[in-house]
């Protein structure tokens, strides 16, 4: 908390100094972006590309400062600060954002998308735009989406089948849908902040977690959970959100510049993601971790186990699911 206060104070002082400088010399709007991932992570690089485009296209009148590696706090805390207007932007998983727009629960359901192409047609189409509109009621502006790949389980002992997960304590994101997903497989869902996962695995608080290849490598979780199963149970995209309190104070031209910058940063981030995903998988395999490839028959068992989770969803979520599945 002290670290966060110092960082925010420094940003405020910098903004104050700039505001008091002669016009035409430092006539800038300095905006801050909170990011949980390290600097060399593909999502963070997407943030920096967004920041570069904003500065370039505003002729330096707007500067986005990226605070990576949780410098402004954990994901949930940063989202709250964005809602209040204390932080201007953040790139986060959609899981915690689903607390504000329940339709996002549908986006996280297991084995929903046919492939990545299907997901992007949904996100960049009318359904994705409707999510952005609904976010405004909670003081957020949805700017765009980033790739986060498929999520898989990794554990301290080998998992080959659905039955092997029974009773295992699995870390999940702090969202009811993800809790339900893990419980549907017979495991014990343990919601934890992302930054607490390594120590929880190391000390035995949890038996495993679930995430994508890049996160498994970049967080060093592969060191303390050496078994990885390619079940690809869900695709949970990332979202860039802005504080509506801040965004509404910008000119229409500035708002358009920011939205277009995020739109153009997306393909750059997707390209980096796809490249790094391959590198991450190759690196983990070379380190000697045990990778269990899920057969089509076993994947069907995973899918069958998820059916009760779908059955528990309210009609409004199933309506969104049906619309997503209908996208061609």
Coordinates of C-alpha atoms in Angstrom, one line a residue:
X1 CA 0.0 0.0 0.0
X2 CA 2.9 2.3 0.8
X3 CA 4.6 1.5 -2.5
X4 CA 1.3 2.3 -4.4
X5 CA 1.0 5.6 -2.5
X6 CA 4.5 6.7 -3.4
X7 CA 4.0 5.8 -7.1
X8 CA 0.7 7.6 -7.3
X9 CA 2.1 10.7 -5.5
X10 CA 5.1 10.8 -7.9
X11 CA 2.7 10.7 -10.9
X12 CA 0.5 13.4 -9.3
X13 CA 3.6 15.7 -8.7
X14 CA 4.8 15.1 -12.3
X15 CA 1.4 16.1 -13.6
X16 CA 1.2 19.1 -11.4
X17 CA 4.7 20.3 -12.5
X18 CA 3.8 19.9 -16.2
X19 CA 0.5 21.7 -15.7
X20 CA 2.3 24.7 -14.2
X21 CA 4.9 24.9 -17.0
X22 CA 4.7 27.5 -19.8
X23 CA 2.2 26.6 -22.5
X24 CA 3.8 25.2 -25.6
X25 CA 6.7 23.8 -23.7
X26 CA 5.0 21.1 -21.5
X27 CA 1.4 21.4 -22.8
X28 CA 0.9 17.7 -22.2
X29 CA -1.8 15.5 -20.6
X30 CA 0.0 12.7 -18.7
X31 CA -2.1 9.6 -18.4
X32 CA -1.1 6.5 -16.4
X33 CA -1.8 2.9 -17.4
X34 CA -1.6 0.0 -14.8
X35 CA -0.3 -3.3 -15.9
X36 CA 0.3 -6.5 -13.9
X37 CA 2.7 -8.3 -16.3
X38 CA 6.4 -7.7 -16.6
X39 CA 7.9 -5.3 -19.2
X40 CA 8.9 -7.9 -21.8
X41 CA 5.5 -9.7 -21.8
X42 CA 3.6 -9.5 -25.1
X43 CA 0.6 -7.8 -23.4
X44 CA 2.8 -5.2 -21.8
X45 CA 4.4 -4.6 -25.2
X46 CA 0.9 -4.1 -26.6
X47 CA 0.4 -1.4 -23.9
X48 CA 3.6 0.4 -24.9
X49 CA 2.5 0.3 -28.6
X50 CA -0.8 1.8 -27.5
X51 CA 1.1 4.5 -25.6
X52 CA 3.4 5.2 -28.6
X53 CA 0.5 5.7 -30.9
X54 CA -1.3 8.0 -28.6
X55 CA 1.8 10.2 -28.2
X56 CA 2.6 10.2 -31.9
X57 CA -0.9 10.9 -33.1
X58 CA -1.5 13.6 -30.5
X59 CA 1.8 15.3 -31.5
X60 CA 3.0 14.8 -27.9
X61 CA 0.0 16.5 -26.3
X62 CA -1.0 13.2 -24.6
X63 CA 1.5 10.9 -23.0
X64 CA 0.5 7.5 -21.6
X65 CA 2.9 6.2 -19.0
X66 CA 2.9 2.4 -18.6
X67 CA 3.4 1.1 -15.0
X68 CA 4.1 -2.6 -15.6
X69 CA 4.7 -5.4 -13.1
X70 CA 2.0 -4.4 -10.6
X71 CA 3.7 -1.0 -9.8
X72 CA 0.2 0.5 -9.2
X73 CA -1.1 -2.6 -7.4
X74 CA -2.8 -5.9 -8.1
X75 CA -5.4 -6.2 -10.8
X76 CA -8.5 -5.9 -8.6
X77 CA -7.2 -2.8 -6.8
X78 CA -6.2 -1.1 -10.0
X79 CA -9.6 -1.7 -11.5
X80 CA -11.2 0.0 -8.5
X81 CA -8.8 3.0 -8.9
X82 CA -9.7 3.3 -12.6
X83 CA -13.3 3.4 -11.6
X84 CA -12.6 6.2 -9.2
X85 CA -10.5 8.1 -11.7
X86 CA -7.3 7.8 -9.8
X87 CA -5.7 5.7 -12.5
X88 CA -6.5 6.5 -16.2
X89 CA -6.2 3.1 -17.9
X90 CA -5.6 -0.5 -17.2
X91 CA -5.2 -3.7 -19.1
X92 CA -6.8 -6.6 -17.3
X93 CA -8.4 -10.0 -17.7
X94 CA -12.1 -9.9 -18.3
X95 CA -12.7 -12.2 -15.3
X96 CA -12.6 -9.5 -12.6
X97 CA -14.5 -7.1 -14.9
X98 CA -17.4 -9.5 -15.1
X99 CA -18.4 -8.3 -11.6
X100 CA -19.5 -5.1 -13.4
X101 CA -21.0 -6.6 -16.6
X102 CA -22.4 -10.1 -16.1
X103 CA -22.5 -10.7 -19.8
X104 CA -18.8 -11.3 -19.6
X105 CA -19.4 -14.5 -17.7
X106 CA -20.6 -15.9 -21.1
X107 CA -17.3 -15.0 -22.7
X108 CA -15.3 -17.1 -20.2
X109 CA -17.4 -20.3 -20.4
X110 CA -15.3 -23.4 -21.3
X111 CA -15.0 -24.7 -24.9
X112 CA -17.2 -21.8 -26.1
X113 CA -15.2 -20.6 -29.1
X114 CA -14.5 -22.8 -32.2
X115 CA -11.1 -21.2 -32.5
X116 CA -9.2 -17.9 -32.1
X117 CA -10.7 -16.5 -35.4
X118 CA -14.2 -17.1 -34.0
X119 CA -13.3 -15.3 -30.8
X120 CA -12.0 -12.3 -32.6
X121 CA -15.1 -12.0 -34.7
X122 CA -17.1 -11.9 -31.5
X123 CA -14.9 -9.4 -29.7
X124 CA -14.5 -7.0 -32.6
X125 CA -18.1 -7.3 -33.7
X126 CA -21.5 -6.0 -32.3
X127 CA -21.4 -8.3 -29.2
X128 CA -18.0 -6.8 -28.1
X129 CA -19.3 -3.3 -28.7
X130 CA -22.3 -4.0 -26.5
X131 CA -20.0 -4.9 -23.6
X132 CA -18.2 -1.6 -24.0
X133 CA -21.6 0.2 -23.8
X134 CA -22.6 -1.6 -20.7
X135 CA -19.3 -0.8 -19.0
X136 CA -20.1 2.9 -19.0
X137 CA -22.7 2.4 -16.2
X138 CA -19.9 1.4 -13.9
X139 CA -17.7 4.4 -14.9
X140 CA -15.5 2.5 -17.4
X141 CA -14.8 3.0 -21.1
X142 CA -14.0 -0.1 -23.0
X143 CA -11.2 0.7 -25.5
X144 CA -10.4 -2.7 -27.0
X145 CA -9.3 -6.3 -26.5
X146 CA -5.9 -8.2 -26.4
X147 CA -5.1 -11.8 -26.9
X148 CA -4.4 -14.1 -24.0
X149 CA -4.5 -17.5 -25.6
X150 CA -6.0 -20.7 -24.3
X151 CA -5.8 -21.6 -20.6
X152 CA -4.6 -24.9 -19.3
X153 CA -4.0 -26.6 -15.9
X154 CA -0.6 -26.9 -14.4
X155 CA 0.0 -28.8 -11.2
X156 CA 2.4 -30.3 -8.6
X157 CA 1.5 -33.8 -9.6
X158 CA 0.7 -35.2 -13.0
X159 CA -2.9 -34.9 -14.3
X160 CA -3.9 -37.1 -17.2
X161 CA -7.6 -37.2 -16.9
X162 CA -10.6 -35.3 -15.5
X163 CA -10.7 -37.7 -12.6
X164 CA -7.1 -36.8 -11.6
X165 CA -8.2 -33.3 -10.7
X166 CA -10.7 -34.4 -8.1
X167 CA -9.9 -32.9 -4.7
X168 CA -7.0 -30.8 -5.9
X169 CA -6.8 -27.2 -4.7
X170 CA -6.6 -25.1 -7.9
X171 CA -6.0 -21.4 -7.9
X172 CA -8.5 -19.4 -10.0
X173 CA -9.1 -15.8 -10.9
X174 CA -11.3 -13.9 -8.4
X175 CA -14.5 -14.4 -10.4
X176 CA -17.5 -16.7 -9.7
X177 CA -17.5 -18.2 -13.2
X178 CA -13.9 -19.4 -12.9
X179 CA -14.7 -20.9 -9.4
X180 CA -17.6 -22.8 -11.0
X181 CA -15.5 -24.1 -13.8
X182 CA -12.9 -25.7 -11.5
X183 CA -15.6 -27.1 -9.2
X184 CA -17.3 -28.7 -12.2
X185 CA -14.2 -30.8 -12.6
X186 CA -14.3 -32.0 -9.0
X187 CA -11.4 -29.8 -7.9
X188 CA -11.4 -27.3 -5.0
X189 CA -11.4 -23.7 -6.4
X190 CA -9.1 -21.3 -4.5
X191 CA -9.4 -17.7 -5.6
X192 CA -6.1 -15.8 -5.2
X193 CA -4.5 -12.7 -6.6
X194 CA -2.1 -13.4 -9.5
X195 CA 0.9 -12.2 -7.6
X196 CA 0.3 -14.7 -4.8
X197 CA 0.3 -17.9 -6.9
X198 CA 4.0 -18.7 -6.9
X199 CA 4.3 -18.7 -3.1
X200 CA 1.0 -20.6 -2.8
X201 CA 2.3 -23.3 -5.0
X202 CA 5.7 -23.3 -3.3
X203 CA 4.2 -23.7 0.2
X204 CA 1.4 -26.1 -0.7
X205 CA -1.5 -23.8 -0.1
X206 CA -2.6 -24.8 -3.6
X207 CA -1.9 -27.9 -5.7
X208 CA -2.1 -26.2 -9.1
X209 CA -3.4 -23.3 -11.2
X210 CA -4.5 -22.6 -14.7
X211 CA -3.2 -20.1 -17.3
X212 CA -1.6 -19.8 -20.7
X213 CA 1.8 -20.8 -21.8
X214 CA 3.4 -17.3 -21.7
X215 CA 2.2 -16.7 -18.1
X216 CA 3.3 -20.2 -17.0
X217 CA 6.8 -19.3 -18.2
X218 CA 7.1 -15.5 -17.3
X219 CA 5.9 -16.0 -13.7
X220 CA 8.2 -18.9 -13.2
X221 CA 5.3 -21.1 -12.1
X222 CA 6.9 -23.9 -14.1
X223 CA 9.5 -24.1 -11.4
X224 CA 7.0 -25.1 -8.6
X225 CA 4.3 -26.8 -10.7
X226 CA 6.2 -29.0 -13.2
X227 CA 3.2 -30.8 -14.7
X228 CA 1.2 -29.1 -17.5
X229 CA -1.9 -30.6 -19.3
X230 CA -3.0 -29.1 -22.7
X231 CA -6.8 -29.3 -22.0
X232 CA -7.3 -25.7 -23.4
X233 CA -10.5 -25.4 -21.2
X234 CA -11.2 -21.8 -22.0
X235 CA -10.0 -18.6 -23.8
X236 CA -10.3 -15.6 -21.6
X237 CA -9.4 -12.4 -23.5
X238 CA -7.9 -9.2 -22.0
X239 CA -9.6 -5.9 -22.1
X240 CA -8.2 -2.3 -22.0
X241 CA -10.5 0.0 -20.0
X242 CA -10.3 3.7 -19.3
X243 CA -11.8 5.7 -16.4
X244 CA -15.0 7.3 -17.7
X245 CA -14.4 10.2 -15.2
X246 CA -11.1 10.9 -17.0
X247 CA -12.3 10.1 -20.5
X248 CA -15.3 12.4 -20.4
X249 CA -13.0 15.3 -19.7
X250 CA -11.0 14.8 -22.9
X251 CA -12.0 16.5 -26.2
X252 CA -13.7 14.4 -28.9
X253 CA -10.5 14.5 -30.9
X254 CA -8.5 13.2 -28.0
X255 CA -11.1 10.4 -27.3
X256 CA -10.9 9.4 -31.0
X257 CA -7.1 9.3 -30.9
X258 CA -7.1 7.0 -27.9
X259 CA -9.7 4.6 -29.3
X260 CA -8.0 4.4 -32.7
X261 CA -4.6 3.9 -31.0
X262 CA -6.0 0.9 -29.1
X263 CA -7.6 -0.5 -32.2
X264 CA -4.3 -0.3 -34.1
X265 CA -2.3 -1.7 -31.2
X266 CA -4.4 -4.9 -31.2
X267 CA -3.0 -6.6 -34.3
X268 CA 0.5 -5.8 -33.0
X269 CA -0.2 -7.4 -29.7
X270 CA -1.8 -10.5 -31.3
X271 CA 1.3 -11.0 -33.5
X272 CA 3.6 -10.7 -30.5
X273 CA 1.4 -13.1 -28.5
X274 CA 1.3 -15.8 -31.1
X275 CA 5.1 -15.6 -31.5
X276 CA 5.8 -15.6 -27.7
X277 CA 3.3 -18.4 -27.1
X278 CA 5.4 -20.7 -29.3
X279 CA 8.6 -19.6 -27.6
X280 CA 7.2 -20.1 -24.1
X281 CA 6.0 -23.7 -24.9
X282 CA 9.4 -24.6 -26.5
X283 CA 11.3 -23.2 -23.5
X284 CA 9.2 -25.0 -20.9
X285 CA 9.5 -28.3 -22.8
X286 CA 13.3 -27.8 -23.0
X287 CA 13.4 -27.3 -19.2
X288 CA 12.1 -30.9 -18.8
X289 CA 8.7 -30.2 -17.4
X290 CA 6.1 -33.0 -18.0
X291 CA 3.6 -32.0 -20.7
X292 CA 0.5 -34.2 -21.0
X293 CA -1.1 -33.9 -24.4
X294 CA -4.9 -34.3 -24.1
X295 CA -6.4 -36.7 -26.7
X296 CA -9.6 -35.9 -28.5
X297 CA -11.4 -38.6 -26.4
X298 CA -10.2 -37.1 -23.1
X299 CA -11.0 -33.6 -24.2
X300 CA -14.5 -34.7 -24.8
X301 CA -14.6 -35.9 -21.2
X302 CA -13.5 -32.4 -20.1
X303 CA -16.3 -30.9 -22.2
X304 CA -18.9 -33.3 -20.8
X305 CA -17.8 -32.4 -17.3
X306 CA -18.5 -28.7 -18.0
X307 CA -22.2 -29.3 -19.0
X308 CA -23.5 -28.7 -15.4
X309 CA -21.7 -25.4 -15.4
X310 CA -23.7 -24.3 -18.5
X311 CA -26.9 -25.7 -17.0
X312 CA -26.4 -23.4 -13.9
X313 CA -26.2 -20.2 -16.0
X314 CA -29.2 -17.9 -16.0
X315 CA -31.2 -17.4 -19.2
X316 CA -29.6 -14.0 -20.0
X317 CA -26.1 -15.6 -20.0
X318 CA -27.3 -18.5 -22.2
X319 CA -28.8 -16.0 -24.6
X320 CA -25.3 -14.4 -25.0
X321 CA -23.7 -17.8 -25.4
X322 CA -26.2 -18.6 -28.2
X323 CA -25.4 -15.3 -29.9
X324 CA -21.7 -16.1 -29.6
X325 CA -22.0 -19.5 -31.1
X326 CA -24.1 -18.2 -34.0
X327 CA -21.3 -15.9 -35.1
X328 CA -19.8 -17.3 -38.3

